[in-house]
Tab-separated table of C-alpha atoms in Angstrom:
chain	number	residue	atom	x	y	z
A	1387	MET	CA	60.984	33.500	53.846
A	1388	LYS	CA	62.877	30.215	53.790
A	1389	HIS	CA	60.968	27.036	54.474
A	1390	SER	CA	62.238	23.522	54.934
A	1391	THR	CA	61.747	21.166	52.002
A	1392	ARG	CA	58.201	19.854	52.052
A	1393	LEU	CA	57.608	18.623	48.503
A	1394	THR	CA	56.086	15.154	48.667
A	1395	ARG	CA	54.336	12.899	46.192
A	1396	SER	CA	51.046	13.601	47.955
A	1397	ARG	CA	51.275	17.171	46.664
A	1398	VAL	CA	52.337	16.280	43.127
A	1399	ILE	CA	49.938	14.033	41.238
A	1400	GLY	CA	51.342	11.962	38.366
A	1401	GLY	CA	50.153	12.464	34.811
A	1402	ILE	CA	48.776	8.992	34.083
A	1403	GLY	CA	45.466	8.840	35.846
A	1404	ALA	CA	45.834	12.414	37.069
A	1405	LEU	CA	42.197	13.229	36.528
A	1406	ALA	CA	41.039	10.363	38.700
A	1407	ALA	CA	43.510	11.355	41.384
A	1408	THR	CA	42.318	14.942	41.225
A	1409	ALA	CA	38.789	13.886	42.088
A	1410	ILE	CA	40.135	12.349	45.285
A	1411	VAL	CA	42.404	15.241	46.239
A	1412	LEU	CA	39.770	17.907	45.663
A	1413	THR	CA	36.681	16.104	46.947
A	1414	GLY	CA	34.238	18.673	48.285
A	1415	CYS	CA	36.415	21.507	47.023
A	1416	SER	CA	36.269	21.625	43.253
A	1417	SER	CA	37.037	25.326	42.842
A	1418	GLY	CA	40.072	26.949	44.379
A	1419	GLY	CA	38.425	30.334	44.699
A	1420	SER	CA	34.947	29.201	45.771
A	1421	SER	CA	33.418	30.133	49.144
A	1422	ASP	CA	33.198	26.541	50.335
A	1423	SER	CA	36.940	26.080	49.874
A	1424	THR	CA	37.506	27.410	53.396
A	1425	ASP	CA	35.694	24.370	54.804
A	1426	SER	CA	38.666	22.146	54.135
A	1427	ALA	CA	39.955	21.252	57.594
A	1428	ALA	CA	42.746	19.171	56.071
A	1429	SER	CA	44.518	22.316	54.896
A	1430	GLY	CA	43.596	24.514	57.854
A	1431	ASP	CA	42.560	27.921	56.582
A	1432	LEU	CA	44.383	27.504	53.271
A	1433	THR	CA	42.508	27.630	49.986
A	1434	PRO	CA	43.018	24.435	47.969
A	1435	VAL	CA	44.237	25.148	44.437
A	1436	SER	CA	45.220	22.751	41.653
A	1437	LEU	CA	47.602	23.456	38.774
A	1438	GLN	CA	47.610	21.291	35.647
A	1439	LEU	CA	50.979	21.069	33.895
A	1440	GLN	CA	51.312	20.299	30.198
A	1441	TRP	CA	53.902	17.566	30.687
A	1442	PHE	CA	55.509	15.346	33.266
A	1443	SER	CA	57.494	16.769	36.166
A	1444	GLN	CA	60.610	18.521	34.840
A	1445	ALA	CA	62.415	21.821	35.268
A	1446	GLN	CA	60.333	23.433	32.523
A	1447	PHE	CA	58.031	23.998	35.504
A	1448	ALA	CA	60.747	24.689	38.089
A	1449	GLY	CA	59.147	27.905	39.339
A	1450	TYR	CA	55.942	26.193	40.418
A	1451	TYR	CA	57.769	23.381	42.180
A	1452	ALA	CA	60.037	25.927	43.877
A	1453	ALA	CA	57.047	27.997	45.010
A	1454	LEU	CA	55.520	24.870	46.533
A	1455	ASP	CA	58.731	23.702	48.156
A	1456	GLN	CA	59.681	27.104	49.557
A	1457	GLY	CA	56.231	27.773	51.001
A	1458	PHE	CA	55.442	30.739	48.751
A	1459	TYR	CA	51.951	29.418	47.980
A	1460	GLU	CA	51.299	28.786	51.654
A	1461	ASP	CA	52.450	32.328	52.437
A	1462	GLU	CA	49.612	33.516	50.170
A	1463	GLY	CA	47.093	31.267	51.912
A	1464	LEU	CA	47.055	28.612	49.194
A	1465	ASP	CA	47.348	24.836	49.417
A	1466	VAL	CA	48.543	23.991	45.916
A	1467	THR	CA	48.490	20.579	44.286
A	1468	ILE	CA	50.507	20.188	41.076
A	1469	LEU	CA	49.015	17.807	38.530
A	1470	GLU	CA	51.527	16.349	36.095
A	1471	GLY	CA	50.679	16.203	32.423
A	1472	ALA	CA	50.977	13.315	29.989
A	1473	THR	CA	50.561	12.531	26.304
A	1474	ASP	CA	46.824	11.950	26.794
A	1475	ILE	CA	46.135	15.070	28.887
A	1476	VAL	CA	45.185	18.439	27.358
A	1477	PRO	CA	45.664	21.050	30.111
A	1478	ILE	CA	42.955	23.403	28.843
A	1479	ASP	CA	40.424	20.566	28.735
A	1480	VAL	CA	41.247	19.772	32.358
A	1481	LEU	CA	40.780	23.451	33.264
A	1482	THR	CA	37.505	23.929	31.408
A	1483	GLY	CA	36.248	20.606	32.705
A	1484	GLY	CA	36.536	21.907	36.255
A	1485	ASP	CA	39.240	19.451	37.278
A	1486	ALA	CA	41.935	22.108	37.798
A	1487	ASP	CA	41.916	25.753	38.844
A	1488	TYR	CA	44.799	26.797	36.579
A	1489	ALA	CA	46.705	25.267	33.670
A	1490	ILE	CA	50.031	25.760	31.925
A	1491	SER	CA	49.968	25.701	28.131
A	1492	TRP	CA	51.325	27.370	25.000
A	1493	VAL	CA	49.335	30.304	23.624
A	1494	PRO	CA	48.891	29.047	20.014
A	1495	LYS	CA	47.572	25.716	21.267
A	1496	VAL	CA	45.023	27.450	23.463
A	1497	LEU	CA	43.953	29.954	20.800
A	1498	GLY	CA	42.505	27.043	18.827
A	1499	SER	CA	40.621	25.847	21.903
A	1500	ILE	CA	39.275	29.342	22.522
A	1501	GLU	CA	37.940	29.561	18.964
A	1502	GLN	CA	36.199	26.242	19.594
A	1503	GLY	CA	34.485	27.645	22.680
A	1504	ALA	CA	36.892	27.294	25.603
A	1505	ALA	CA	36.396	30.207	28.027
A	1506	VAL	CA	39.948	30.667	29.320
A	1507	THR	CA	42.233	33.642	29.899
A	1508	ASP	CA	46.003	34.009	29.794
A	1509	VAL	CA	46.558	35.705	33.168
A	1510	ALA	CA	50.366	35.513	33.270
A	1511	GLN	CA	52.754	35.017	30.343
A	1512	ILE	CA	55.653	33.367	32.152
A	1513	PHE	CA	57.816	32.552	29.098
A	1514	GLU	CA	58.581	35.742	27.189
A	1515	ARG	CA	60.727	33.986	24.588
A	1516	SER	CA	60.287	30.842	22.540
A	1517	GLY	CA	62.370	27.769	23.341
A	1518	THR	CA	61.637	26.049	20.023
A	1519	THR	CA	64.460	25.568	17.549
A	1520	GLN	CA	65.317	23.527	14.485
A	1521	ILE	CA	68.743	21.916	14.810
A	1522	SER	CA	71.016	20.245	12.274
A	1523	MET	CA	74.515	18.875	11.946
A	1524	LYS	CA	77.068	21.403	10.711
A	1525	ASP	CA	77.709	19.504	7.480
A	1526	LYS	CA	74.087	20.026	6.380
A	1527	ASN	CA	74.754	23.773	6.043
A	1528	ILE	CA	71.353	24.727	7.442
A	1529	THR	CA	71.671	28.078	9.214
A	1530	SER	CA	68.322	29.718	8.451
A	1531	ALA	CA	64.783	28.805	7.462
A	1532	ALA	CA	65.653	29.427	3.812
A	1533	ASP	CA	68.196	26.595	3.969
A	1534	LEU	CA	65.469	24.049	4.798
A	1535	LYS	CA	64.520	23.844	1.129
A	1536	GLY	CA	65.239	20.363	-0.224
A	1537	LYS	CA	65.884	18.959	3.254
A	1538	THR	CA	64.208	16.347	5.413
A	1539	VAL	CA	62.592	18.330	8.203
A	1540	GLY	CA	61.211	16.871	11.417
A	1541	SER	CA	58.174	18.190	13.241
A	1542	TRP	CA	56.347	16.906	16.310
A	1543	GLY	CA	53.008	18.256	15.175
A	1544	TYR	CA	50.300	18.553	17.847
A	1545	GLY	CA	50.501	22.352	17.701
A	1546	ASN	CA	54.286	22.497	17.935
A	1547	GLU	CA	54.812	23.152	14.233
A	1548	TRP	CA	53.546	26.688	13.748
A	1549	GLU	CA	56.795	28.592	14.309
A	1550	LEU	CA	58.546	26.274	11.861
A	1551	PHE	CA	55.856	26.730	9.216
A	1552	ALA	CA	55.772	30.490	9.770
A	1553	GLY	CA	59.560	30.697	9.473
A	1554	MET	CA	59.507	28.741	6.231
A	1555	ASN	CA	56.663	30.859	4.900
A	1556	LYS	CA	58.565	34.047	5.716
A	1557	ALA	CA	61.653	32.671	3.954
A	1558	GLY	CA	59.659	31.651	0.877
A	1559	VAL	CA	60.032	27.916	1.501
A	1560	LYS	CA	56.855	25.990	0.756
A	1561	LEU	CA	55.881	22.719	2.372
A	1562	ASP	CA	56.290	21.082	-1.044
A	1563	ASP	CA	59.922	22.231	-0.996
A	1564	ILE	CA	60.801	20.006	1.971
A	1565	SER	CA	60.316	16.435	3.022
A	1566	LEU	CA	58.272	16.796	6.206
A	1567	VAL	CA	58.478	13.831	8.558
A	1568	ALA	CA	56.654	13.114	11.792
A	1569	GLN	CA	59.295	13.377	14.479
A	1570	ALA	CA	58.970	11.375	17.681
A	1571	PHE	CA	59.413	13.241	20.972
A	1572	ASP	CA	63.074	12.303	21.058
A	1573	MET	CA	66.174	12.817	18.930
A	1574	ASN	CA	66.669	9.239	17.752
A	1575	GLY	CA	65.700	9.957	14.142
A	1576	PHE	CA	67.996	12.957	14.038
A	1577	LEU	CA	70.935	11.103	15.551
A	1578	ALA	CA	70.376	8.219	13.140
A	1579	GLY	CA	70.651	10.624	10.206
A	1580	ASP	CA	67.035	10.201	9.079
A	1581	ILE	CA	66.216	13.873	9.755
A	1582	ASP	CA	68.325	16.736	8.439
A	1583	ALA	CA	66.748	19.408	10.648
A	1584	ALA	CA	64.915	18.343	13.779
A	1585	GLN	CA	62.694	20.195	16.203
A	1586	ALA	CA	64.322	20.675	19.588
A	1587	MET	CA	63.482	22.720	22.648
A	1588	THR	CA	66.513	24.582	23.944
A	1589	TYR	CA	65.869	23.160	27.397
A	1590	ASN	CA	65.281	19.527	26.459
A	1591	GLU	CA	65.902	17.886	23.086
A	1592	TYR	CA	68.899	20.080	22.259
A	1593	ALA	CA	70.462	18.858	25.500
A	1594	GLN	CA	69.615	15.262	24.578
A	1595	VAL	CA	71.937	15.578	21.593
A	1596	LEU	CA	74.711	17.108	23.692
A	1597	GLU	CA	74.346	14.210	26.155
A	1598	THR	CA	75.034	11.681	23.385
A	1599	LYS	CA	78.386	10.423	22.165
A	1600	ASN	CA	79.372	11.222	18.608
A	1601	PRO	CA	80.298	7.820	17.163
A	1602	SER	CA	82.954	9.487	15.015
A	1603	THR	CA	84.828	10.966	17.973
A	1604	GLY	CA	83.757	8.818	20.902
A	1605	LYS	CA	83.036	12.024	22.821
A	1606	LEU	CA	79.808	13.862	23.573
A	1607	PHE	CA	78.487	16.110	20.816
A	1608	THR	CA	79.316	19.786	21.281
A	1609	PRO	CA	77.449	22.931	20.213
A	1610	ASP	CA	80.198	23.540	17.640
A	1611	GLU	CA	79.013	20.471	15.753
A	1612	LEU	CA	75.461	21.781	15.409
A	1613	ASN	CA	73.602	24.592	13.675
A	1614	VAL	CA	70.527	26.080	15.338
A	1615	ILE	CA	67.631	27.983	13.778
A	1616	ASP	CA	66.215	30.215	16.506
A	1617	TRP	CA	62.654	31.394	15.795
A	1618	ASN	CA	63.197	34.395	18.068
A	1619	THR	CA	65.932	35.503	15.670
A	1620	GLU	CA	63.964	34.523	12.567
A	1621	GLY	CA	61.043	36.664	13.724
A	1622	THR	CA	58.396	33.943	13.979
A	1623	ALA	CA	58.496	33.174	17.683
A	1624	MET	CA	55.165	32.512	19.390
A	1625	LEU	CA	54.278	32.821	23.053
A	1626	GLN	CA	54.613	29.576	24.959
A	1627	ASP	CA	54.172	28.674	28.650
A	1628	ALA	CA	51.463	30.822	30.230
A	1629	ILE	CA	49.192	30.491	33.268
A	1630	TRP	CA	45.588	30.061	32.138
A	1631	ALA	CA	42.500	30.671	34.249
A	1632	ASP	CA	38.753	30.113	33.791
A	1633	SER	CA	37.304	33.265	32.179
A	1634	ASP	CA	33.783	32.783	33.519
A	1635	ARG	CA	34.989	32.269	37.074
A	1636	LEU	CA	37.191	35.360	36.842
A	1637	ALA	CA	34.121	37.385	35.858
A	1638	ASP	CA	31.654	35.896	38.327
A	1639	ASP	CA	33.663	34.793	41.362
A	1640	SER	CA	35.571	37.502	43.226
A	1641	ALA	CA	37.218	34.919	45.486
A	1642	TYR	CA	38.641	33.102	42.450
A	1643	ALA	CA	39.868	36.416	41.030
A	1644	ASP	CA	41.624	37.182	44.329
A	1645	THR	CA	43.091	33.675	44.421
A	1646	THR	CA	44.388	34.197	40.887
A	1647	VAL	CA	46.429	37.208	41.991
A	1648	LYS	CA	47.825	35.246	44.930
A	1649	PHE	CA	48.652	32.247	42.762
A	1650	ILE	CA	50.454	34.367	40.169
A	1651	LYS	CA	52.333	36.252	42.888
A	1652	ALA	CA	53.610	33.084	44.571
A	1653	SER	CA	54.458	31.484	41.213
A	1654	ILE	CA	56.539	34.492	40.164
A	1655	LYS	CA	58.364	34.300	43.504
A	1656	GLY	CA	59.061	30.672	42.627
A	1657	TRP	CA	60.512	31.667	39.276
A	1658	ALA	CA	62.642	34.378	40.903
A	1659	TYR	CA	63.927	31.703	43.272
A	1660	ALA	CA	64.742	29.418	40.325
A	1661	ARG	CA	66.590	32.307	38.677
A	1662	ASP	CA	68.714	33.022	41.732
A	1663	ASN	CA	69.109	29.414	42.893
A	1664	ALA	CA	69.215	27.311	39.729
A	1665	GLU	CA	71.022	24.355	41.334
A	1666	ASP	CA	68.599	24.180	44.247
A	1667	ALA	CA	65.587	24.583	41.968
A	1668	ALA	CA	66.788	21.697	39.798
A	1669	LYS	CA	67.146	19.521	42.895
A	1670	ILE	CA	63.621	20.438	44.000
A	1671	VAL	CA	62.218	19.258	40.672
A	1672	THR	CA	64.257	16.062	40.856
A	1673	ALA	CA	62.869	15.441	44.335
A	1674	SER	CA	59.338	15.834	42.969
A	1675	GLY	CA	59.773	12.530	41.132
A	1676	SER	CA	61.103	13.650	37.763
A	1677	GLN	CA	62.767	10.859	35.823
A	1678	LEU	CA	65.335	13.151	34.188
A	1679	GLY	CA	68.975	13.083	35.276
A	1680	GLU	CA	70.570	15.736	37.464
A	1681	SER	CA	72.743	17.426	34.825
A	1682	HIS	CA	69.839	17.478	32.357
A	1683	GLN	CA	67.553	18.947	35.018
A	1684	LEU	CA	70.052	21.719	35.782
A	1685	TRP	CA	70.501	22.434	32.066
A	1686	MET	CA	66.744	22.706	31.716
A	1687	THR	CA	66.440	25.093	34.658
A	1688	ASN	CA	69.167	27.311	33.221
A	1689	GLU	CA	67.704	27.361	29.711
A	1690	VAL	CA	64.171	28.027	30.933
A	1691	ASN	CA	65.495	30.946	32.959
A	1692	LYS	CA	66.783	32.415	29.684
A	1693	LEU	CA	63.224	32.378	28.312
A	1694	ILE	CA	61.985	34.407	31.291
A	1695	TRP	CA	64.839	36.676	32.341
A	1696	PRO	CA	65.515	39.493	31.880
A	1697	SER	CA	61.881	40.512	31.609
A	1698	THR	CA	60.775	43.379	29.393
A	1699	SER	CA	57.808	44.582	31.447
A	1700	GLY	CA	57.835	42.450	34.590
A	1701	VAL	CA	57.672	38.679	34.466
A	1702	GLY	CA	54.211	37.412	33.590
A	1703	THR	CA	53.140	40.541	31.714
A	1704	ILE	CA	51.494	39.825	28.371
A	1705	ASN	CA	53.247	42.219	25.977
A	1706	GLN	CA	50.863	43.395	23.261
A	1707	ASP	CA	53.406	43.181	20.416
A	1708	GLN	CA	54.296	39.571	21.254
A	1709	TRP	CA	50.636	38.653	21.620
A	1710	ASP	CA	49.813	40.272	18.283
A	1711	GLN	CA	52.650	38.407	16.539
A	1712	THR	CA	51.439	35.102	17.952
A	1713	VAL	CA	47.863	35.785	16.848
A	1714	LYS	CA	48.934	36.914	13.374
A	1715	ILE	CA	50.979	33.750	12.830
A	1716	ALA	CA	48.095	31.660	14.144
A	1717	MET	CA	45.732	33.291	11.644
A	1718	ASP	CA	48.012	33.524	8.605
A	1719	THR	CA	50.135	30.354	8.642
A	1720	PRO	CA	48.701	27.208	7.030
A	1721	ASN	CA	49.793	23.703	7.961
A	1722	GLU	CA	50.248	20.773	5.597
A	1723	THR	CA	46.456	20.459	5.192
A	1724	GLY	CA	46.024	24.170	4.516
A	1725	ALA	CA	44.406	24.839	7.893
A	1726	THR	CA	45.416	27.656	10.240
A	1727	VAL	CA	45.283	27.654	14.034
A	1728	ILE	CA	42.431	30.162	14.108
A	1729	SER	CA	40.289	31.902	11.515
A	1730	GLU	CA	39.587	35.155	13.355
A	1731	GLU	CA	40.895	37.361	16.135
A	1732	PRO	CA	40.438	35.869	19.608
A	1733	PRO	CA	38.041	37.617	22.020
A	1734	ALA	CA	39.253	40.299	24.413
A	1735	THR	CA	38.973	37.797	27.263
A	1736	ALA	CA	41.779	35.678	25.763
A	1737	PHE	CA	44.325	37.558	27.862
A	1738	SER	CA	44.376	40.017	30.726
A	1739	ASN	CA	47.165	41.842	32.545
A	1740	GLU	CA	44.824	42.830	35.385
A	1741	TYR	CA	45.834	40.036	37.736
A	1742	VAL	CA	49.540	39.888	37.003
A	1743	GLU	CA	49.856	43.656	37.412
A	1744	LYS	CA	48.356	43.413	40.894
A	1745	ALA	CA	50.717	40.562	41.722
A	1746	LEU	CA	53.739	42.464	40.399
A	1747	SER	CA	52.818	45.558	42.395
A	1748	GLU	CA	52.738	43.547	45.618
A	1749	LEU	CA	55.990	41.785	44.785
A	1750	LYS	CA	57.758	45.068	44.098
A	1751	ASP	CA	56.545	46.390	47.457
A	1752	GLU	CA	58.082	43.299	49.058
A	1753	GLY	CA	61.398	43.894	47.309
A	1754	VAL	CA	61.185	40.972	44.889
A	1755	ASP	CA	63.135	41.523	41.657
A	1756	VAL	CA	60.521	40.987	38.947
A	1757	MET	CA	62.690	42.276	36.086
A	1758	GLY	CA	65.873	40.245	36.452
A	1759	GLU	CA	67.938	42.846	34.610
A	1760	GLY	CA	71.137	41.482	36.132
A	1761	PHE	CA	70.364	37.865	35.276
A	1762	THR	CA	73.363	35.880	34.111
A	1763	PRO	CA	72.991	32.233	33.044
A	1764	ILE	CA	75.195	29.708	34.800
A	1765	ASP	CA	77.549	27.292	33.055
A	1766	VAL	CA	76.165	23.756	32.975
A	1767	THR	CA	78.229	20.677	32.100
A	1768	LEU	CA	76.029	17.942	30.686
A	1769	LYS	CA	76.903	14.323	31.378
A	1770	GLU	CA	76.229	11.343	29.140
A	1771	GLY	CA	72.553	10.514	29.262
A	1772	GLY	CA	71.905	13.644	31.315
A	1773	GLU	CA	72.916	11.918	34.550
């Protein structure tokens, strides 16, 4: 069902001050699946629902913006507000604090919160593959984790380092064998030559390098000038973007459980739309207020699609082997202080396929392709600065 573009800033709340804004948007309707949610005359008979992102508006979240823009949430009876993230916002804290109905976050980051008492459940594992890499210039001769020994290695920290540490551990490279530096959330240190191997998401920082001119050639860097360590290939990938819900509400509130199925269903339709209409999806995100350039936004949409499609078991399904690998790395891999993400297995409530399976069943009945077996990435030409 095609809807006219309706994405406005009133439906997408900015990250800075998002919590304060949420209180205004959801006044008198703090829980998307609660019985009193139907009293909201402003949204007609729609159930108000809020989604907390883990970062600012960008095509990493293209499926949710597409679902909003195309009316997929409305088709399911939901009035969805997207809350942007920021450096000072922890999505799971927003969810457990009652200020959002759902949140997007990486699994290893949330496992630590769960061990500390957060009652949340991974109800749809949207990203099946990891987008985290370690990149280097060709002349550094770094093609695998083993080659990091003796090098200056950048890491963002904040829970982004575990695949790197696990890859090094698997390759027999100790933290004492490298010079670990705190990498800013950009590629300036790498481009300046201060970092031999830098962390880079396939859909963001890697593109930042390719959008920059090589001072030696006067032309934009090309993939041929870079080496990439892919943690999917190295065998230490961890599950990333997932939809998280409140475990207690799922158990006690049937309306919230029903809303969860509807929200997942519409979100997956949004991701299928982004798969089949990458250019349009990128434009939708740009229209939401993202500060990233058009070519960068399209690159991001295309690369994120690669993390989702083709799907092994139906997009959103939490595959047991991938979950187990993520948990094992979280338990067995120490950081620079010797600490691990978690000290014991997470509870059974940490993930559930119950809701996504219901959503997938309905989508299949409606003829929506939830596997994406024929998915083919598009060719994207980056421009300087991502414009």
